[in-house]
Amino acid sequence: MDTLSNGALAELLARAAEDEEGHRARALRRAARAALQWPEETATLVGRGASLLDLRGVGPWVAARIRSWLESPPEVPEPPALRSGFMTMAEARAVLAEHPGWRSDIRADLQMHTTWSDGSAPLEEMAERAAARGYAHVAVTDHSKGLPIARGMDEATLVAQGREIDALNRRMEASGGGFRVLRSLEMNLSPAGEGDMDLEVLAGLDLVLGAFHSRLRVTDDQTERYLAALANRSVHVLAHPRGRRWGARAGLRAEWDVVFRAAAAAGVALEIDAFPDRQDLDVALAGEAARAGAWISIGTDAHHPGELAFMELGLAIAIRGGVPKERILNFLPRGELLKWAERRG
């Protein structure tokens, strides 16, 4: 008898939600999204006698539905574009178990947020938790002013954050640690590829991620939008390139071979956003980007310290996509990363 994976359960739960209304539909959708993060295959958990109620997002009624599927597995349809190409945390951990060196060799997480914008933890807490994961450095990439819904920072606020980062780095150096926080930003890009921050202020940063946050549901080809963004000399990394979200947006379309070659030529890295409902780039596109010669950057997009664990998804996507470590910014020593960024500027 076939065993249902967590990915299959996520799809079954999402489809079941379409046949329900009210609180039942919400419960099924919540469990479907949570299934991407369940750390162990559900069938394994049940096999050792653990309770389904231990799973995030699962109450008694949803647990009964899952148990019925596990006991008599139904046929699982192919996911629609809104939910296609996503990896589960359980799957990612299985991949990493076969490639242990990837965990031990990674030096950085290159996207995270703090209370300076829409994160839920202060800068120092995010830094300390990242350092505890064994990183040598991290990029704190709070949002810029063009995204007010995420409490984006204006230039004066960004400069003030930089002073706090400098003070934090001095304290950490005085305590004998080599860990550093890089002065970074997730800058909002217009559909024309233009940033929203003063160039002189951007010049004082170590790393700038550029990201589209508007007109993400258009269905026509957006290749020219990407080429314009790649021509923006202040951008080092194109963050969550398609803007897709599991169950909500399929993401933008483009001639990806053209985009990836242009990124390689411009020296702009393309991001694997490891947040479970983003995974953008996915396995197929991450591999295609690397084969085109582009650099890859991995960021958890963490807005809470617990979300730093999402790095496992990013690493597994890179492994599955065949991206060599030598083309991933997260594996560079800090000095080499900063030199790479200076060449782009």
CSV table of C-alpha atoms in Angstrom, one decimal:
chain,number,residue,atom,x,y,z
A,1,MET,CA,0.0,0.0,0.0
A,2,ASP,CA,1.3,3.5,-0.9
A,3,THR,CA,2.2,5.8,2.0
A,4,LEU,CA,1.0,9.3,1.8
A,5,SER,CA,3.8,12.0,2.2
A,6,ASN,CA,3.2,15.2,4.0
A,7,GLY,CA,3.2,16.9,0.6
A,8,ALA,CA,0.4,14.6,-0.5
A,9,LEU,CA,-1.5,15.3,2.7
A,10,ALA,CA,-1.1,19.1,2.2
A,11,GLU,CA,-2.8,18.7,-1.2
A,12,LEU,CA,-5.6,16.5,0.1
A,13,LEU,CA,-6.2,19.0,2.9
A,14,ALA,CA,-6.3,21.9,0.5
A,15,ARG,CA,-8.8,20.2,-1.8
A,16,ALA,CA,-10.9,19.1,1.1
A,17,ALA,CA,-11.1,22.7,2.2
A,18,GLU,CA,-12.7,23.6,-1.1
A,19,ASP,CA,-15.7,21.3,-0.3
A,20,GLU,CA,-16.3,22.8,3.2
A,21,GLU,CA,-17.4,26.2,4.5
A,22,GLY,CA,-16.8,28.3,7.6
A,23,HIS,CA,-14.6,27.1,10.4
A,24,ARG,CA,-14.1,23.6,8.8
A,25,ALA,CA,-12.7,25.1,5.6
A,26,ARG,CA,-10.4,27.4,7.7
A,27,ALA,CA,-9.2,24.5,9.8
A,28,LEU,CA,-8.4,22.4,6.7
A,29,ARG,CA,-6.6,25.3,5.0
A,30,ARG,CA,-4.6,26.0,8.1
A,31,ALA,CA,-3.6,22.3,8.4
A,32,ALA,CA,-2.7,22.2,4.7
A,33,ARG,CA,-0.3,25.2,5.1
A,34,ALA,CA,1.1,23.7,8.3
A,35,ALA,CA,1.8,20.4,6.6
A,36,LEU,CA,4.7,22.0,4.7
A,37,GLN,CA,6.4,22.6,8.0
A,38,TRP,CA,5.7,19.3,9.8
A,39,PRO,CA,9.2,18.1,10.7
A,40,GLU,CA,8.5,14.4,10.2
A,41,GLU,CA,6.5,12.3,7.8
A,42,THR,CA,3.1,11.9,9.3
A,43,ALA,CA,3.0,8.2,8.4
A,44,THR,CA,6.2,7.7,10.4
A,45,LEU,CA,4.8,9.6,13.3
A,46,VAL,CA,1.6,7.4,13.4
A,47,GLY,CA,3.7,4.3,12.9
A,48,ARG,CA,5.5,4.8,16.2
A,49,GLY,CA,2.2,5.5,18.0
A,50,ALA,CA,2.4,9.3,18.4
A,51,SER,CA,-0.7,11.5,18.2
A,52,LEU,CA,-1.7,13.5,15.2
A,53,LEU,CA,-2.7,16.2,17.6
A,54,ASP,CA,1.0,16.9,18.1
A,55,LEU,CA,1.1,18.3,14.6
A,56,ARG,CA,0.9,22.0,14.1
A,57,GLY,CA,-2.5,23.1,12.9
A,58,VAL,CA,-4.2,19.8,13.6
A,59,GLY,CA,-7.3,19.4,15.9
A,60,PRO,CA,-9.4,16.3,16.5
A,61,TRP,CA,-11.7,16.8,13.5
A,62,VAL,CA,-8.8,17.3,11.0
A,63,ALA,CA,-6.8,14.5,12.7
A,64,ALA,CA,-9.7,12.1,12.0
A,65,ARG,CA,-9.7,13.1,8.3
A,66,ILE,CA,-5.9,12.6,8.1
A,67,ARG,CA,-6.1,9.2,9.8
A,68,SER,CA,-8.7,8.0,7.4
A,69,TRP,CA,-6.5,8.9,4.4
A,70,LEU,CA,-3.5,7.2,6.0
A,71,GLU,CA,-5.5,4.0,6.5
A,72,SER,CA,-7.0,4.0,3.0
A,73,PRO,CA,-4.9,6.3,0.8
A,74,PRO,CA,-6.8,8.0,-2.0
A,75,GLU,CA,-5.4,9.0,-5.3
A,76,VAL,CA,-3.7,12.4,-5.0
A,77,PRO,CA,-4.3,14.7,-7.9
A,78,GLU,CA,-1.5,16.9,-9.3
A,79,PRO,CA,-1.4,20.2,-7.5
A,80,PRO,CA,-2.6,23.3,-9.4
A,81,ALA,CA,0.0,26.0,-10.2
A,82,LEU,CA,-0.8,27.7,-6.9
A,83,ARG,CA,0.5,24.8,-4.9
A,84,SER,CA,3.0,23.1,-7.4
A,85,GLY,CA,6.7,22.6,-6.8
A,86,PHE,CA,6.8,23.0,-3.0
A,87,MET,CA,9.0,20.8,-0.8
A,88,THR,CA,8.0,19.9,2.8
A,89,MET,CA,10.3,20.2,5.8
A,90,ALA,CA,10.2,16.5,6.3
A,91,GLU,CA,11.4,16.0,2.7
A,92,ALA,CA,14.1,18.7,3.2
A,93,ARG,CA,15.4,17.0,6.3
A,94,ALA,CA,15.7,13.7,4.4
A,95,VAL,CA,17.7,15.4,1.7
A,96,LEU,CA,20.0,17.0,4.2
A,97,ALA,CA,20.5,13.7,6.0
A,98,GLU,CA,22.1,12.5,2.8
A,99,HIS,CA,24.3,15.6,2.5
A,100,PRO,CA,25.4,16.5,6.0
A,101,GLY,CA,28.3,18.7,4.9
A,102,TRP,CA,25.8,21.4,3.7
A,103,ARG,CA,24.6,22.1,7.2
A,104,SER,CA,28.1,22.2,8.6
A,105,ASP,CA,29.6,24.4,5.9
A,106,ILE,CA,27.0,27.1,5.6
A,107,ARG,CA,28.2,30.5,7.0
A,108,ALA,CA,25.2,32.8,6.7
A,109,ASP,CA,21.5,33.4,6.4
A,110,LEU,CA,21.1,36.3,4.0
A,111,GLN,CA,17.5,37.4,4.6
A,112,MET,CA,15.7,38.1,7.9
A,113,HIS,CA,13.6,40.8,9.5
A,114,THR,CA,13.4,42.4,12.9
A,115,THR,CA,11.2,44.9,14.7
A,116,TRP,CA,12.8,47.7,12.7
A,117,SER,CA,10.2,46.7,10.1
A,118,ASP,CA,7.7,43.8,10.3
A,119,GLY,CA,9.7,41.3,12.3
A,120,SER,CA,8.5,40.1,15.7
A,121,ALA,CA,11.9,40.1,17.5
A,122,PRO,CA,14.5,42.8,18.1
A,123,LEU,CA,17.8,42.9,16.2
A,124,GLU,CA,19.9,41.6,19.0
A,125,GLU,CA,17.7,38.6,19.6
A,126,MET,CA,17.6,37.6,15.9
A,127,ALA,CA,21.4,38.0,15.8
A,128,GLU,CA,22.0,35.9,18.9
A,129,ARG,CA,19.7,33.2,17.7
A,130,ALA,CA,21.4,33.2,14.3
A,131,ALA,CA,24.9,33.0,16.0
A,132,ALA,CA,23.7,30.1,18.0
A,133,ARG,CA,23.0,28.2,14.8
A,134,GLY,CA,26.7,28.5,14.0
A,135,TYR,CA,26.7,31.2,11.4
A,136,ALA,CA,29.6,33.6,11.0
A,137,HIS,CA,27.4,36.4,9.8
A,138,VAL,CA,23.9,37.3,8.7
A,139,ALA,CA,22.2,39.9,6.6
A,140,VAL,CA,19.4,41.8,8.4
A,141,THR,CA,17.2,42.9,5.6
A,142,ASP,CA,14.3,44.9,6.9
A,143,HIS,CA,11.9,46.5,4.4
A,144,SER,CA,12.3,49.9,2.8
A,145,LYS,CA,9.9,52.8,2.8
A,146,GLY,CA,8.1,51.7,-0.4
A,147,LEU,CA,6.3,49.0,1.6
A,148,PRO,CA,4.4,50.8,4.4
A,149,ILE,CA,2.3,47.7,5.1
A,150,ALA,CA,5.5,46.1,6.4
A,151,ARG,CA,6.5,49.2,8.3
A,152,GLY,CA,9.2,49.9,5.8
A,153,MET,CA,12.1,52.1,6.8
A,154,ASP,CA,12.9,55.5,5.4
A,155,GLU,CA,16.5,56.7,5.0
A,156,ALA,CA,16.8,58.2,8.4
A,157,THR,CA,15.5,55.1,10.0
A,158,LEU,CA,17.9,52.9,8.0
A,159,VAL,CA,20.8,55.0,9.2
A,160,ALA,CA,19.6,54.7,12.8
A,161,GLN,CA,19.4,50.9,12.4
A,162,GLY,CA,22.9,50.9,11.0
A,163,ARG,CA,24.1,52.6,14.2
A,164,GLU,CA,22.5,49.9,16.3
A,165,ILE,CA,24.1,47.2,14.1
A,166,ASP,CA,27.5,48.8,14.6
A,167,ALA,CA,27.0,48.9,18.3
A,168,LEU,CA,25.8,45.3,18.4
A,169,ASN,CA,28.8,44.2,16.4
A,170,ARG,CA,31.2,46.0,18.8
A,171,ARG,CA,29.6,44.3,21.8
A,172,MET,CA,29.9,40.9,20.1
A,173,GLU,CA,33.5,41.5,19.2
A,174,ALA,CA,34.3,42.6,22.8
A,175,SER,CA,32.8,39.3,24.0
A,176,GLY,CA,35.2,37.4,21.9
A,177,GLY,CA,32.9,36.2,19.1
A,178,GLY,CA,33.6,36.5,15.4
A,179,PHE,CA,29.9,36.8,14.5
A,180,ARG,CA,28.8,39.9,12.5
A,181,VAL,CA,25.6,41.4,11.4
A,182,LEU,CA,25.8,42.9,7.9
A,183,ARG,CA,24.1,46.2,7.2
A,184,SER,CA,21.5,45.2,4.6
A,185,LEU,CA,18.1,46.0,3.2
A,186,GLU,CA,15.2,44.4,1.4
A,187,MET,CA,14.5,47.3,-1.0
A,188,ASN,CA,11.1,47.6,-2.7
A,189,LEU,CA,11.4,47.6,-6.5
A,190,SER,CA,8.8,49.2,-8.7
A,191,PRO,CA,7.6,47.2,-11.8
A,192,ALA,CA,10.1,49.3,-13.7
A,193,GLY,CA,12.9,47.9,-11.6
A,194,GLU,CA,13.5,51.2,-9.7
A,195,GLY,CA,14.4,51.3,-6.0
A,196,ASP,CA,12.8,53.6,-3.4
A,197,MET,CA,15.8,54.7,-1.4
A,198,ASP,CA,18.5,57.3,-1.8
A,199,LEU,CA,21.6,56.0,-3.5
A,200,GLU,CA,24.0,57.6,-1.1
A,201,VAL,CA,22.4,55.8,1.8
A,202,LEU,CA,22.4,52.5,-0.1
A,203,ALA,CA,26.1,53.0,-0.7
A,204,GLY,CA,26.7,52.6,3.0
A,205,LEU,CA,25.2,49.1,3.1
A,206,ASP,CA,26.9,45.8,2.8
A,207,LEU,CA,24.2,44.0,0.8
A,208,VAL,CA,21.0,45.1,-0.9
A,209,LEU,CA,18.2,42.7,-1.8
A,210,GLY,CA,15.7,44.0,-4.4
A,211,ALA,CA,12.2,42.6,-4.4
A,212,PHE,CA,9.0,43.2,-6.2
A,213,HIS,CA,5.9,43.5,-4.0
A,214,SER,CA,3.3,44.9,-6.4
A,215,ARG,CA,1.5,43.7,-9.5
A,216,LEU,CA,2.4,40.1,-8.6
A,217,ARG,CA,-0.8,38.5,-10.1
A,218,VAL,CA,-0.4,39.7,-13.7
A,219,THR,CA,-0.3,36.8,-16.1
A,220,ASP,CA,1.6,38.3,-19.1
A,221,ASP,CA,5.3,37.9,-19.6
A,222,GLN,CA,7.4,40.0,-17.2
A,223,THR,CA,10.8,39.4,-18.7
A,224,GLU,CA,11.4,43.2,-19.3
A,225,ARG,CA,10.6,43.9,-15.6
A,226,TYR,CA,13.3,41.5,-14.5
A,227,LEU,CA,15.9,42.9,-17.0
A,228,ALA,CA,15.2,46.4,-15.7
A,229,ALA,CA,15.7,45.2,-12.1
A,230,LEU,CA,19.0,43.5,-13.0
A,231,ALA,CA,20.2,46.7,-14.6
A,232,ASN,CA,19.7,48.5,-11.2
A,233,ARG,CA,23.3,48.9,-10.0
A,234,SER,CA,22.2,49.2,-6.3
A,235,VAL,CA,20.8,45.7,-6.2
A,236,HIS,CA,23.0,42.7,-5.3
A,237,VAL,CA,20.4,40.0,-4.9
A,238,LEU,CA,17.0,39.7,-6.5
A,239,ALA,CA,14.8,38.4,-3.7
A,240,HIS,CA,11.9,35.9,-4.0
A,241,PRO,CA,12.0,36.5,-7.8
A,242,ARG,CA,8.5,35.3,-8.8
A,243,GLY,CA,6.6,36.6,-5.7
A,244,ARG,CA,4.7,33.3,-5.4
A,245,ARG,CA,2.9,32.2,-2.3
A,246,TRP,CA,1.6,28.7,-1.6
A,247,GLY,CA,-2.2,28.6,-2.3
A,248,ALA,CA,-2.4,32.4,-2.9
A,249,ARG,CA,-0.2,33.4,-6.0
A,250,ALA,CA,1.4,31.3,-8.7
A,251,GLY,CA,4.0,34.0,-9.2
A,252,LEU,CA,5.2,36.0,-12.2
A,253,ARG,CA,6.0,34.6,-15.6
A,254,ALA,CA,9.1,35.3,-17.6
A,255,GLU,CA,11.6,33.9,-20.2
A,256,TRP,CA,13.7,32.5,-17.3
A,257,ASP,CA,16.6,31.5,-19.5
A,258,VAL,CA,16.9,35.1,-20.6
A,259,VAL,CA,16.6,36.4,-17.1
A,260,PHE,CA,19.1,34.0,-15.7
A,261,ARG,CA,21.7,34.7,-18.3
A,262,ALA,CA,21.2,38.4,-17.7
A,263,ALA,CA,21.7,37.9,-14.0
A,264,ALA,CA,24.9,36.0,-14.6
A,265,ALA,CA,26.2,38.8,-16.8
A,266,ALA,CA,25.2,41.5,-14.4
A,267,GLY,CA,26.7,39.7,-11.4
A,268,VAL,CA,23.3,39.8,-9.5
A,269,ALA,CA,22.5,36.8,-7.3
A,270,LEU,CA,19.0,35.1,-7.4
A,271,GLU,CA,17.5,34.1,-4.2
A,272,ILE,CA,16.1,30.9,-2.9
A,273,ASP,CA,13.6,32.3,-0.3
A,274,ALA,CA,13.4,29.4,2.1
A,275,PHE,CA,10.1,30.4,3.8
A,276,PRO,CA,7.9,27.4,3.4
A,277,ASP,CA,5.1,29.0,1.5
A,278,ARG,CA,7.5,30.9,-0.8
A,279,GLN,CA,10.3,28.5,-1.9
A,280,ASP,CA,11.1,30.9,-4.6
A,281,LEU,CA,13.2,29.9,-6.5
A,282,ASP,CA,12.0,26.3,-6.5
A,283,VAL,CA,14.2,23.3,-7.4
A,284,ALA,CA,13.8,23.5,-11.1
A,285,LEU,CA,14.4,27.2,-11.5
A,286,ALA,CA,17.3,27.2,-8.9
A,287,GLY,CA,19.1,24.6,-11.0
A,288,GLU,CA,18.4,26.4,-14.2
A,289,ALA,CA,19.7,29.7,-12.8
A,290,ALA,CA,22.9,28.0,-11.5
A,291,ARG,CA,23.5,26.3,-14.9
A,292,ALA,CA,23.2,29.7,-16.6
A,293,GLY,CA,26.1,30.9,-14.4
A,294,ALA,CA,24.2,33.0,-11.9
A,295,TRP,CA,25.0,33.3,-8.2
A,296,ILE,CA,22.4,31.9,-5.7
A,297,SER,CA,21.6,33.5,-2.4
A,298,ILE,CA,19.6,31.7,0.3
A,299,GLY,CA,17.5,33.5,2.9
A,300,THR,CA,15.0,32.2,5.4
A,301,ASP,CA,12.9,35.4,5.2
A,302,ALA,CA,12.5,34.8,9.0
A,303,HIS,CA,10.3,37.2,10.8
A,304,HIS,CA,10.7,35.3,14.1
A,305,PRO,CA,13.7,33.5,15.6
A,306,GLY,CA,12.0,30.1,15.2
A,307,GLU,CA,11.8,30.7,11.5
A,308,LEU,CA,15.6,30.6,11.1
A,309,ALA,CA,15.2,26.8,10.9
A,310,PHE,CA,13.7,27.3,7.4
A,311,MET,CA,17.2,27.3,6.1
A,312,GLU,CA,16.9,23.5,5.8
A,313,LEU,CA,14.4,24.0,3.0
A,314,GLY,CA,16.7,26.4,1.2
A,315,LEU,CA,19.6,24.1,1.4
A,316,ALA,CA,17.5,21.1,0.2
A,317,ILE,CA,16.2,23.1,-2.7
A,318,ALA,CA,19.8,23.9,-3.8
A,319,ILE,CA,20.9,20.3,-3.4
A,320,ARG,CA,18.0,19.0,-5.4
A,321,GLY,CA,18.5,21.6,-8.0
A,322,GLY,CA,22.2,20.6,-8.4
A,323,VAL,CA,23.4,24.1,-7.4
A,324,PRO,CA,27.2,23.8,-6.5
A,325,LYS,CA,28.2,25.3,-3.1
A,326,GLU,CA,30.8,27.4,-5.0
A,327,ARG,CA,28.0,29.4,-6.6
A,328,ILE,CA,26.0,30.1,-3.3
A,329,LEU,CA,26.8,33.3,-1.5
A,330,ASN,CA,26.0,31.7,1.9
A,331,PHE,CA,29.1,29.6,1.7
A,332,LEU,CA,31.5,32.4,1.1
A,333,PRO,CA,33.7,33.7,3.9
A,334,ARG,CA,32.5,37.2,5.0
A,335,GLY,CA,35.4,39.0,3.4
A,336,GLU,CA,34.8,37.3,0.0
A,337,LEU,CA,31.1,38.1,0.2
A,338,LEU,CA,31.8,41.7,0.8
A,339,LYS,CA,34.3,41.8,-2.1
A,340,TRP,CA,31.7,40.2,-4.3
A,341,ALA,CA,29.2,42.9,-3.3
A,342,GLU,CA,31.7,45.7,-4.0
A,343,ARG,CA,32.3,44.4,-7.5
A,344,ARG,CA,28.6,44.6,-8.2
A,345,GLY,CA,28.5,48.2,-6.9
